[in-house]
Amino acid sequence: AQTVTQSQPEMSVQEAETVTLSCTYDTSESNYYLFWYKQPPSRQMILVIRQEAYKQQNATENRFSVNFQKAAKSFSLKISDSQLGDTAMYFCAFTPHPNSGGSNYKLTFGKGTLLTVNP
Amino acid sequence: NAGVTQTPKFQVLKTGQSMTLQCAQDMNHEYMSWYRQDPGMGLRLIHYSVGAGITDQGEVPNGYNVSRSTTEDFPLRLLSAAPSQTSVYFCASYTRGGESSGNTIYFGEGSWLTVV
C-alpha cells in the first residue's frame, strides 16, 4: 500500500518570499506519478505540478518547482515570490503509473499543509 | 467541455435518510472515483471504478454503494445516512491516455453533505 506524509500541518510566509512544503511517500512501485494540488477556500482542487518518477529532471511550472529525490522518496514543493493568492491547502498525492500493471489507479493523498501568505 | 459535474453541491440529510450524489464526466475517461475530505484527514478514497461495470472499494467504503452502468456516470449512494458521513465529497475522473492527457486527474467541484 502507498502512503503519503506531509509533516507540516501549517506554514506561513511573507509575500514575495520563498517557501518549501515537504512531502515524503512510501511505495514499492518503480514507476509512478507524484502531484501537488492546491485547494483554495472555494475547495476546488487545482493541479499545481506533476512529476513522473522515471524522469530525472525536476518539474517546474512558473513560480512552482519541485525537488524530487526518488531514492529518498521525497517530493517537496517550492513556491517562489509567494503571492496572496497562493494562500490555500496544499496536498501531495501519489498514483502508480497505469502501465505498472493491475488496476491500481488509486490516487493517495497526504493530509495537507495549510499555507498562509501574509502581506 | 464540462469536465466533471457533481450534484448536488449542498445537501442536508436527517439520520437514516438515503440519497445519491451524482457524478458525470464527458471526457470518456475510464477511471472514476469518489473521495471524502474531512478536517486533518486529507482526501480518502471511498470507491473507484476502472471502467463500466467494474467497481472496487477504497479506503473508507462502509456506508456507501456505487455502480458504473455507463462510462459517463458514477453515482455514490448513501443508503442510511449517519452523522459520521458529514463531509465534503469529491468525484474525480482520469484516463491512462497518452502523454498529453494521461494521468491528469479531473475533479468535480465538491458536494457538501451534512447529516443531522
Coordinates of C-alpha atoms in Angstrom, one line a residue:
Chain A
A1 CA 0.0 0.0 0.0
Q2 CA 1.1 3.5 -0.7
T3 CA 1.4 6.2 1.9
V4 CA 2.0 9.9 1.6
T5 CA 3.1 12.0 4.5
Q6 CA 3.1 15.8 4.8
S7 CA 4.8 16.7 8.1
Q8 CA 3.8 20.3 8.2
P9 CA 0.1 20.9 9.0
E10 CA 0.5 24.6 8.7
M11 CA 3.0 27.1 7.3
S12 CA 3.2 30.8 6.8
V13 CA 5.3 33.0 4.6
Q14 CA 5.6 36.7 3.8
E15 CA 4.5 37.9 0.4
A16 CA 7.3 37.8 -2.2
E17 CA 9.4 35.3 -0.2
T18 CA 10.1 31.6 -0.9
V19 CA 8.6 28.7 0.9
T20 CA 9.1 24.9 0.7
L21 CA 6.4 22.4 1.5
S22 CA 7.6 18.9 2.4
C23 CA 6.2 15.5 1.2
T24 CA 7.5 12.0 1.7
Y25 CA 6.0 8.8 0.3
D26 CA 6.3 5.1 0.6
T27 CA 5.8 2.7 -2.3
S28 CA 7.1 -0.5 -3.8
E29 CA 6.3 0.7 -7.3
S30 CA 9.2 1.6 -9.6
N31 CA 7.1 3.9 -11.9
Y32 CA 4.6 6.3 -10.6
Y33 CA 3.4 9.9 -10.7
L34 CA 3.5 12.5 -7.9
F35 CA 1.3 15.6 -7.7
W36 CA 0.9 18.8 -5.8
Y37 CA -2.7 20.0 -5.6
K38 CA -3.8 23.4 -4.4
Q39 CA -7.2 23.8 -2.6
P40 CA -8.2 27.4 -2.0
P41 CA -11.1 28.3 0.3
S42 CA -13.5 27.5 -2.6
R43 CA -12.5 23.9 -2.1
Q44 CA -11.8 23.5 -5.8
M45 CA -8.9 21.0 -6.5
I46 CA -6.3 22.7 -8.7
L47 CA -3.3 20.8 -10.1
V48 CA -0.2 22.7 -9.4
I49 CA 2.5 20.4 -10.7
R50 CA 3.1 16.8 -11.7
Q51 CA 6.3 14.7 -11.7
E52 CA 6.8 11.4 -13.4
A53 CA 9.1 9.1 -11.4
Y54 CA 11.1 7.9 -14.4
K55 CA 12.1 11.5 -15.3
Q56 CA 15.2 12.7 -13.5
Q57 CA 14.5 16.4 -14.2
N58 CA 12.5 18.2 -11.6
A59 CA 9.2 19.6 -12.8
T60 CA 8.7 23.4 -12.9
E61 CA 5.6 25.5 -13.5
N62 CA 6.2 29.2 -13.4
R63 CA 6.8 30.1 -9.7
F64 CA 6.3 26.4 -8.6
S65 CA 9.0 23.8 -8.7
V66 CA 9.7 20.5 -7.1
N67 CA 12.7 18.8 -5.6
F68 CA 12.2 15.1 -6.4
Q69 CA 14.5 12.7 -4.6
K70 CA 13.5 9.3 -5.8
A71 CA 15.9 7.3 -3.6
A72 CA 14.8 9.2 -0.5
K73 CA 11.2 9.1 -1.6
S74 CA 10.9 12.8 -1.1
F75 CA 8.9 15.3 -3.2
S76 CA 9.0 18.9 -1.9
L77 CA 7.2 21.9 -3.4
K78 CA 9.0 25.2 -3.6
I79 CA 6.9 28.4 -4.2
S80 CA 9.0 31.4 -5.2
D81 CA 7.8 35.0 -5.0
S82 CA 4.8 34.0 -2.9
Q83 CA 1.6 35.8 -3.6
L84 CA -1.5 36.4 -1.5
G85 CA -3.4 34.1 -3.9
D86 CA -1.2 31.2 -3.0
T87 CA -2.9 31.0 0.4
A88 CA -4.5 27.6 0.3
M89 CA -4.3 24.0 1.5
Y90 CA -1.7 22.1 -0.5
F91 CA -1.9 18.3 -1.0
C92 CA 0.8 16.0 -2.1
A93 CA -0.5 12.9 -3.9
F94 CA 0.7 9.7 -5.5
T95 CA -0.5 7.3 -8.1
P96 CA 1.1 4.3 -9.7
H97 CA 1.8 4.6 -13.4
P98 CA -1.1 3.0 -15.3
N99 CA 1.4 0.7 -17.1
S100 CA 2.7 -0.7 -13.8
G101 CA 0.1 -3.4 -14.1
G102 CA -3.1 -4.3 -12.3
S103 CA -6.0 -2.0 -11.8
N104 CA -4.3 0.1 -9.1
Y105 CA -5.2 3.6 -10.3
K106 CA -5.8 4.8 -6.8
L107 CA -4.7 8.3 -6.0
T108 CA -3.4 8.6 -2.5
F109 CA -3.3 11.9 -0.7
G110 CA -1.3 13.3 2.2
K111 CA -3.2 15.1 4.9
G112 CA -2.3 18.5 3.6
T113 CA -0.4 21.7 4.5
L114 CA -2.3 24.9 5.1
L115 CA -0.2 27.7 3.7
T116 CA -0.9 31.3 4.6
V117 CA 0.8 34.1 2.7
N118 CA 1.0 37.3 4.8
P119 CA 1.1 40.8 3.3
Chain B
N1 CA -16.5 20.6 -22.4
A2 CA -18.0 20.4 -18.9
G3 CA -15.4 18.1 -17.3
V4 CA -16.6 16.5 -14.1
T5 CA -20.0 17.6 -12.9
Q6 CA -21.2 16.8 -9.3
T7 CA -24.7 17.3 -8.0
P8 CA -25.9 18.5 -5.6
K9 CA -23.4 21.0 -4.3
F10 CA -25.1 21.2 -0.9
Q11 CA -27.3 18.8 0.9
V12 CA -28.7 18.4 4.5
L13 CA -29.9 14.9 5.4
K14 CA -31.5 13.5 8.5
T15 CA -30.0 10.4 10.1
G16 CA -31.4 7.3 8.4
Q17 CA -32.3 9.0 5.1
S18 CA -30.9 7.9 1.8
M19 CA -29.6 9.9 -1.1
T20 CA -27.4 9.7 -4.2
L21 CA -24.6 12.0 -5.1
Q22 CA -24.3 12.3 -8.9
C23 CA -21.1 12.4 -10.8
A24 CA -20.8 12.7 -14.6
Q25 CA -17.9 13.3 -16.9
D26 CA -17.9 14.0 -20.6
M27 CA -14.2 13.1 -21.4
N28 CA -14.7 9.4 -22.0
H29 CA -12.4 8.6 -19.0
E30 CA -12.3 5.0 -18.0
Y31 CA -11.4 5.7 -14.4
M32 CA -13.7 7.4 -11.9
S33 CA -13.6 7.6 -8.1
W34 CA -15.2 9.1 -5.0
Y35 CA -13.3 10.8 -2.2
R36 CA -14.3 12.3 1.1
Q37 CA -12.5 15.2 2.7
D38 CA -12.5 15.6 6.5
P39 CA -10.5 18.1 8.6
G40 CA -7.0 16.9 9.2
M41 CA -7.6 13.7 7.1
G42 CA -6.8 14.8 3.6
L43 CA -8.8 13.1 0.9
R44 CA -9.7 9.5 1.4
L45 CA -10.8 7.1 -1.3
I46 CA -14.3 5.7 -0.9
H47 CA -14.9 3.7 -4.1
Y48 CA -13.4 3.6 -7.5
S49 CA -14.1 2.2 -11.0
V50 CA -11.8 1.3 -13.8
G51 CA -14.5 1.0 -16.4
A52 CA -18.2 0.5 -17.0
G53 CA -19.4 -2.4 -14.9
I54 CA -16.3 -2.6 -12.7
T55 CA -16.1 -1.1 -9.3
D56 CA -14.0 -1.7 -6.2
Q57 CA -13.7 -0.5 -2.6
G58 CA -11.3 2.2 -1.5
E59 CA -10.0 3.1 2.0
V60 CA -13.4 4.0 3.6
P61 CA -16.2 2.2 1.7
N62 CA -18.6 1.4 4.6
G63 CA -22.0 3.0 4.3
Y64 CA -21.6 3.8 0.6
N65 CA -22.6 2.0 -2.6
V66 CA -21.6 2.7 -6.2
S67 CA -22.4 1.4 -9.6
R68 CA -21.0 2.2 -13.0
S69 CA -23.5 1.3 -15.7
T70 CA -22.1 3.8 -18.2
T71 CA -18.7 5.3 -18.8
E72 CA -20.0 8.8 -18.1
D73 CA -21.8 8.3 -14.8
F74 CA -20.6 7.1 -11.3
P75 CA -23.2 7.8 -8.6
L76 CA -22.5 7.4 -4.9
R77 CA -25.3 6.2 -2.8
L78 CA -25.8 6.6 1.0
L79 CA -28.4 4.0 2.0
S80 CA -28.9 5.1 5.6
A81 CA -27.1 8.4 6.4
A82 CA -25.2 8.8 9.6
P83 CA -23.7 11.9 11.2
S84 CA -20.2 10.4 10.6
Q85 CA -20.9 10.8 6.9
T86 CA -20.9 14.6 7.2
S87 CA -18.1 15.6 4.9
V88 CA -17.2 17.1 1.6
Y89 CA -17.3 14.7 -1.3
F90 CA -15.3 14.8 -4.5
C91 CA -15.7 12.9 -7.6
A92 CA -12.7 12.5 -9.9
S93 CA -12.0 11.1 -13.3
Y94 CA -8.9 10.0 -15.1
T95 CA -7.6 8.4 -18.2
R96 CA -4.5 6.3 -18.9
G97 CA -4.4 8.1 -22.3
G98 CA -1.2 9.3 -23.9
E99 CA 1.5 11.7 -22.8
S100 CA -0.7 14.7 -23.5
S101 CA -3.6 13.6 -21.4
G102 CA -2.5 10.6 -19.3
N103 CA -2.5 10.9 -15.6
T104 CA -4.3 14.2 -15.4
I105 CA -6.9 13.8 -12.8
Y106 CA -10.0 16.0 -13.1
F107 CA -12.1 16.8 -10.0
G108 CA -15.6 17.9 -9.6
E109 CA -16.3 21.0 -7.5
G110 CA -17.3 19.1 -4.4
S111 CA -20.5 18.2 -2.6
W112 CA -21.1 19.5 0.9
L113 CA -23.1 16.9 2.9
T114 CA -24.4 17.5 6.4
V115 CA -26.2 14.7 8.3
V116 CA -28.1 15.8 11.3

